[in-house]
Short mmCIF file of C-alpha atoms in Angstrom, two decimals:
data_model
loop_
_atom_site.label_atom_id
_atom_site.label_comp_id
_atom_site.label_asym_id
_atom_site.label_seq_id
_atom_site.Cartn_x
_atom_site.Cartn_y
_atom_site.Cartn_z
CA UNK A 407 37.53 41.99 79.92
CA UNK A 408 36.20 43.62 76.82
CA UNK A 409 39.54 42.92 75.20
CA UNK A 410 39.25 39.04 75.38
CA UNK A 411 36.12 37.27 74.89
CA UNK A 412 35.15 33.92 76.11
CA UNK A 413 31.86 31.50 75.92
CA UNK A 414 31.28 31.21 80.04
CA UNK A 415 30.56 27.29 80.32
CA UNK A 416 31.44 24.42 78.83
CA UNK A 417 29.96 20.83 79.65
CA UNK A 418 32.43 17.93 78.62
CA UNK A 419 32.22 14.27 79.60
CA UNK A 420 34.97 12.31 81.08
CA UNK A 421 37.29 11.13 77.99
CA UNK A 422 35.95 13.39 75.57
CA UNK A 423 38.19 16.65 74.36
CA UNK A 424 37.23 19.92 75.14
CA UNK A 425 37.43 22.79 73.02
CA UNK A 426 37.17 26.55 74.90
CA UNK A 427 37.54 29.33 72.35
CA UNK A 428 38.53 32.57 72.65
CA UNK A 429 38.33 35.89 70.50
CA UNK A 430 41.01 39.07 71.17
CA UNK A 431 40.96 42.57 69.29
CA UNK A 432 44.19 43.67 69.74
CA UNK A 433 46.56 42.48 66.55
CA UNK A 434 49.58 44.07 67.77
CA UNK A 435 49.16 41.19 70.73
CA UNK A 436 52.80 39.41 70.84
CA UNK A 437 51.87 36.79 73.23
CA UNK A 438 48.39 34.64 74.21
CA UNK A 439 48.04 32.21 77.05
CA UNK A 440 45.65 29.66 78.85
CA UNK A 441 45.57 30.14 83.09
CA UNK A 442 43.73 27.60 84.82
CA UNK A 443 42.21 28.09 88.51
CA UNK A 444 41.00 25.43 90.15
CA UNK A 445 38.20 26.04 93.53
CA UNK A 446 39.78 27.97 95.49
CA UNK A 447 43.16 28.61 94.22
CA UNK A 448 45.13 30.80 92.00
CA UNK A 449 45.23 30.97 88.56
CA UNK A 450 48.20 28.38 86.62
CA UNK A 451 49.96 29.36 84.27
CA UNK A 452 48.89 26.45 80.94
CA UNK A 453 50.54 27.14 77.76
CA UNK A 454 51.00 29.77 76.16
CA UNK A 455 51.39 30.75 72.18
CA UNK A 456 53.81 33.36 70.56
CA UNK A 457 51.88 35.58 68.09
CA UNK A 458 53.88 34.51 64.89
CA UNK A 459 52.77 30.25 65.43
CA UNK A 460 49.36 28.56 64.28
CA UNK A 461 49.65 25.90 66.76
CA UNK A 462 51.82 24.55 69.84
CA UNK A 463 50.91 21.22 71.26
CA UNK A 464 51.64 20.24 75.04
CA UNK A 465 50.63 16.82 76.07
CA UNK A 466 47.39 16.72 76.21
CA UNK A 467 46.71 20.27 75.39
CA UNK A 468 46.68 21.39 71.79
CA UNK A 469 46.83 25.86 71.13
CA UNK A 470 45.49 26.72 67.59
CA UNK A 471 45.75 30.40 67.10
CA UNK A 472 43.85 31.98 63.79
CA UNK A 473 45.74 35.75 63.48
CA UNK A 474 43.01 36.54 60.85
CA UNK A 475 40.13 36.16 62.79
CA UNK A 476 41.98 36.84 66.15
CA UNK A 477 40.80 33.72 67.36
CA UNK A 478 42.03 31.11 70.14
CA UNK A 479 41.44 27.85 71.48
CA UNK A 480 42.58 25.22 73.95
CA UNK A 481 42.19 21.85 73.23
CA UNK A 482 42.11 19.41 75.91
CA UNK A 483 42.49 15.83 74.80
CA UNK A 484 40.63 12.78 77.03
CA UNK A 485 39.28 15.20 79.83
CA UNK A 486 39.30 14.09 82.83
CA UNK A 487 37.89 14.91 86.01
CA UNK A 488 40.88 16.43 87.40
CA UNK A 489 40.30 19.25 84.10
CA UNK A 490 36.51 20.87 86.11
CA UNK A 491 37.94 24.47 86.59
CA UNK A 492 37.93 27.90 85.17
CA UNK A 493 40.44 28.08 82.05
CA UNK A 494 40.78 32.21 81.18
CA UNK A 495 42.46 33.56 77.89
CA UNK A 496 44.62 36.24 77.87
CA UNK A 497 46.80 38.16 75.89
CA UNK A 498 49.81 40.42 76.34
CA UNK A 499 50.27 43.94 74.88
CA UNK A 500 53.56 44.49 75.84
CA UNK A 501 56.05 42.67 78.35
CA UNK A 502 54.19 44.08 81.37
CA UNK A 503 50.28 44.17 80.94
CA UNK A 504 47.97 41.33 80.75
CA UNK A 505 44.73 41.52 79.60
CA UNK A 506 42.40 38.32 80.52
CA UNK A 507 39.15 37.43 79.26
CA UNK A 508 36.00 36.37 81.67
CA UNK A 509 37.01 32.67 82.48
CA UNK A 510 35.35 29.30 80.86
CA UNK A 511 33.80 26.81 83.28
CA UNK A 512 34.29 23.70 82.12
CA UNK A 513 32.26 21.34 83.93
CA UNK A 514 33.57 17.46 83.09
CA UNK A 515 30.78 15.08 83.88
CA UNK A 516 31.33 11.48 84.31
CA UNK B 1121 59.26 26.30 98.24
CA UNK B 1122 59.09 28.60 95.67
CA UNK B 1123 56.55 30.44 96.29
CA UNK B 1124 54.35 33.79 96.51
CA UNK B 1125 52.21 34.62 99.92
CA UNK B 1126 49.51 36.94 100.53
CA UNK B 1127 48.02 38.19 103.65
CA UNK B 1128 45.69 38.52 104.63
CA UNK B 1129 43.85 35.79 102.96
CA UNK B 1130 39.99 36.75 104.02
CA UNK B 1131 39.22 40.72 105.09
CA UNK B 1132 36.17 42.30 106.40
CA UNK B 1133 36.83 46.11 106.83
CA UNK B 1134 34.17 48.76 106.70
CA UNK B 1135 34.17 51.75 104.04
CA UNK B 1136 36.83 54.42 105.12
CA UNK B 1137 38.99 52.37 107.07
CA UNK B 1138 42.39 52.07 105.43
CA UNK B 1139 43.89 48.59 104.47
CA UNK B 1140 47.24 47.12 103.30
CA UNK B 1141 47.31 43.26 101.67
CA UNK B 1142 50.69 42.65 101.68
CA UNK B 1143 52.29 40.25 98.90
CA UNK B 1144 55.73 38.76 98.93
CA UNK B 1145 57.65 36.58 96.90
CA UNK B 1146 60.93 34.36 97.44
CA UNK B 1147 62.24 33.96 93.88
CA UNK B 1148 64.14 36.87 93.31
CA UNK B 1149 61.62 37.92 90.81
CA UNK B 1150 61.92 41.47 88.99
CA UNK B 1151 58.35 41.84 88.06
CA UNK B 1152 55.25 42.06 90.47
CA UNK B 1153 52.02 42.70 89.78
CA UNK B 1154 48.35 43.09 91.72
CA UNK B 1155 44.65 41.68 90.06
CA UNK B 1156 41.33 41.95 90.79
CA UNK B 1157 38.93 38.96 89.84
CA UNK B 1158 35.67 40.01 89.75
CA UNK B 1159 32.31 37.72 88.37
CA UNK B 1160 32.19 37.99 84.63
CA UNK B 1161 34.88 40.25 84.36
CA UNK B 1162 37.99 37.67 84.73
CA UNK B 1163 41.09 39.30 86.17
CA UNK B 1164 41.90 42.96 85.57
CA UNK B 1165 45.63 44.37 86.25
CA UNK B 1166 45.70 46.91 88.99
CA UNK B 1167 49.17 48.02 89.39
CA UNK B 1168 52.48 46.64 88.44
CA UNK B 1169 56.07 46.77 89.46
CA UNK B 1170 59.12 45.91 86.93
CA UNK B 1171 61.81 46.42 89.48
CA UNK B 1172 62.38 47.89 92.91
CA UNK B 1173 61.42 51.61 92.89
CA UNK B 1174 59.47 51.24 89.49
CA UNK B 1175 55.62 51.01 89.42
CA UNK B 1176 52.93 51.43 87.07
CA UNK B 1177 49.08 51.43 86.18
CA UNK B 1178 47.25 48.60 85.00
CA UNK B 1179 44.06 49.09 83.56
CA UNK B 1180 42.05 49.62 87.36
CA UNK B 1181 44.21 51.61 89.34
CA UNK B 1182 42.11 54.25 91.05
CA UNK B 1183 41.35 53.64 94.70
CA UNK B 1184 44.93 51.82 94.92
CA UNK B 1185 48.06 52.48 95.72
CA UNK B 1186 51.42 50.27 95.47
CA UNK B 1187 54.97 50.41 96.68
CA UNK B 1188 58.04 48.39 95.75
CA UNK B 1189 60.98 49.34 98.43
CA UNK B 1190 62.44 45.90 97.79
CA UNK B 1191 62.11 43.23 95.68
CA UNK B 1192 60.74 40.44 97.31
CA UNK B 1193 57.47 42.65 98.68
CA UNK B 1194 54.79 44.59 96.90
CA UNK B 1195 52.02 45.80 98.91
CA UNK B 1196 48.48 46.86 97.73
CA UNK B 1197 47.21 49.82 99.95
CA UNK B 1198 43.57 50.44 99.53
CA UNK B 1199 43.53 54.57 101.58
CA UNK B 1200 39.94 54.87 101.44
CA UNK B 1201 38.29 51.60 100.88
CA UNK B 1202 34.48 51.95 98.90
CA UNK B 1203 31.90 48.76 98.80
CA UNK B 1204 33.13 48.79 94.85
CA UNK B 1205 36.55 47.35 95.88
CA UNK B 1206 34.96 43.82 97.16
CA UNK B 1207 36.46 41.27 95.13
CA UNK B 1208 39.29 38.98 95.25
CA UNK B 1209 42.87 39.78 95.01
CA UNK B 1210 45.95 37.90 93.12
CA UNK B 1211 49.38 38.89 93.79
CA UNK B 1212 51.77 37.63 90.83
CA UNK B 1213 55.76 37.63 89.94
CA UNK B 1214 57.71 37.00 87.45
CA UNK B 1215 61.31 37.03 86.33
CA UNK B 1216 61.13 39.59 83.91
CA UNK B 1217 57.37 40.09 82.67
CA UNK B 1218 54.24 38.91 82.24
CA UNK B 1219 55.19 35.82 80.35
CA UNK B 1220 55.81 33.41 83.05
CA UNK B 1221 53.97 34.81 86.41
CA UNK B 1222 53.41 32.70 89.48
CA UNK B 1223 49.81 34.06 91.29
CA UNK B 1224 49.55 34.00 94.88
CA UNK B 1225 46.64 31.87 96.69
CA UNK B 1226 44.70 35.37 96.37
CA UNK B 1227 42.81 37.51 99.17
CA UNK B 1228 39.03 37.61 99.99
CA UNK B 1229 38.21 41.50 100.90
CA UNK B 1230 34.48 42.44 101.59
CA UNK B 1231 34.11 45.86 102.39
CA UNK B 1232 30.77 47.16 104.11
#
């Protein structure tokens, strides 16, 4: 959506970490999150980041938020195959509408 | 299984020819919402339900209607359905909002 901007690809080989950024306009945003959907399923819920934290690390995933620049990524450590899918940004207004960016592709080659 | 089901999961219908893509959920789950995905647009929020009896519009609503008689169901009714409304459809719910939503497989509609 116009609210949430995200690059469309990404092209990561196995074991490397991938780093999809995001960009939101909306400062009064209390909560941002990572969805994943896989082919041909529905979208899973990832992490997601309360408005008032820099960073919140999950396994493998790492969530650095920048409230300045209203800027997001999603770190994924030692990608692996099981990672290829469409990871979408998104960020909550209020308790009860969800505004998502476009969706990355990430694409993990071997 | 916890879970949330849509049906139909593919649609062909032709323009005109009203449609209902029915979503239901089996977690007790206050807050329901529909989604469109559409190519380069991501997902945008249709309609949304937090409790029986209580709906409201997301950014896309027009074309689209909703009801929540209970609170396991939450049909999407499409009364007049245009070419524009192809795309693919998630049903989610939630406990309370949209900070913990569980998406349904999603539906396929193509309208002609």
């Amino acid at each position: 959506g116009e609210d949430v901007e995200q690059s469309l690809f990404l092209s990561v080989r196995e074991g490397d970490s991938s780093v999809i950024n995001c960009t939101y306009t909306d400062s009064s945003s209390t909560y941002l999150y990572w969805y994943k959907q896989e082919p041909g399923a529905g979208l899973q819920l990832l992490t997601y980041i309360f408005s008032n934290m820099d960073m919140k690390q999950d396994q493998r995933l790492t969530v650095l938020l920048n409230k300045k620049d209203k800027h997001l990524s999603l770190r994924i450590a030692d990608t692996q195959t099981g990672d290829s899918a469409i990871y979408f940004c998104a960020e909550s207004k209020n308790d009860y509408k969800l505004s998502f960016g476009a969706g990355t592709t990430v694409t993990v080659r071997a | 299984e916890a879970q949330v089901t849509q049906n139909p999961r593919y649609l062909i219908t032709v323009t005109g020819k009203k449609l209902t893509v029915t979503c239901s959920q089996n977690m007790n789950h206050e807050y329901m919402s529909w989604y469109r995905q559409d190519p380069g647009l991501g997902l945008r929020q249709i309609y949304y339900s937090m409790n029986v009896e209580v709906t409201d519009k997301g950014d896309v609503p027009e074309g689209y209607k909703v009801s929540r008689k209970e609170k396991r169901n939450f049909p999407l009714i499409l009364e007049s359905p245009s070419p524009n409304q192809t795309s693919l459809y998630f049903c989610a719910s939630s406990p309370s909002g949209v900070e913990t939503q569980y998406f349904g497989p999603g539906t396929r509609l193509l309208v002609l």
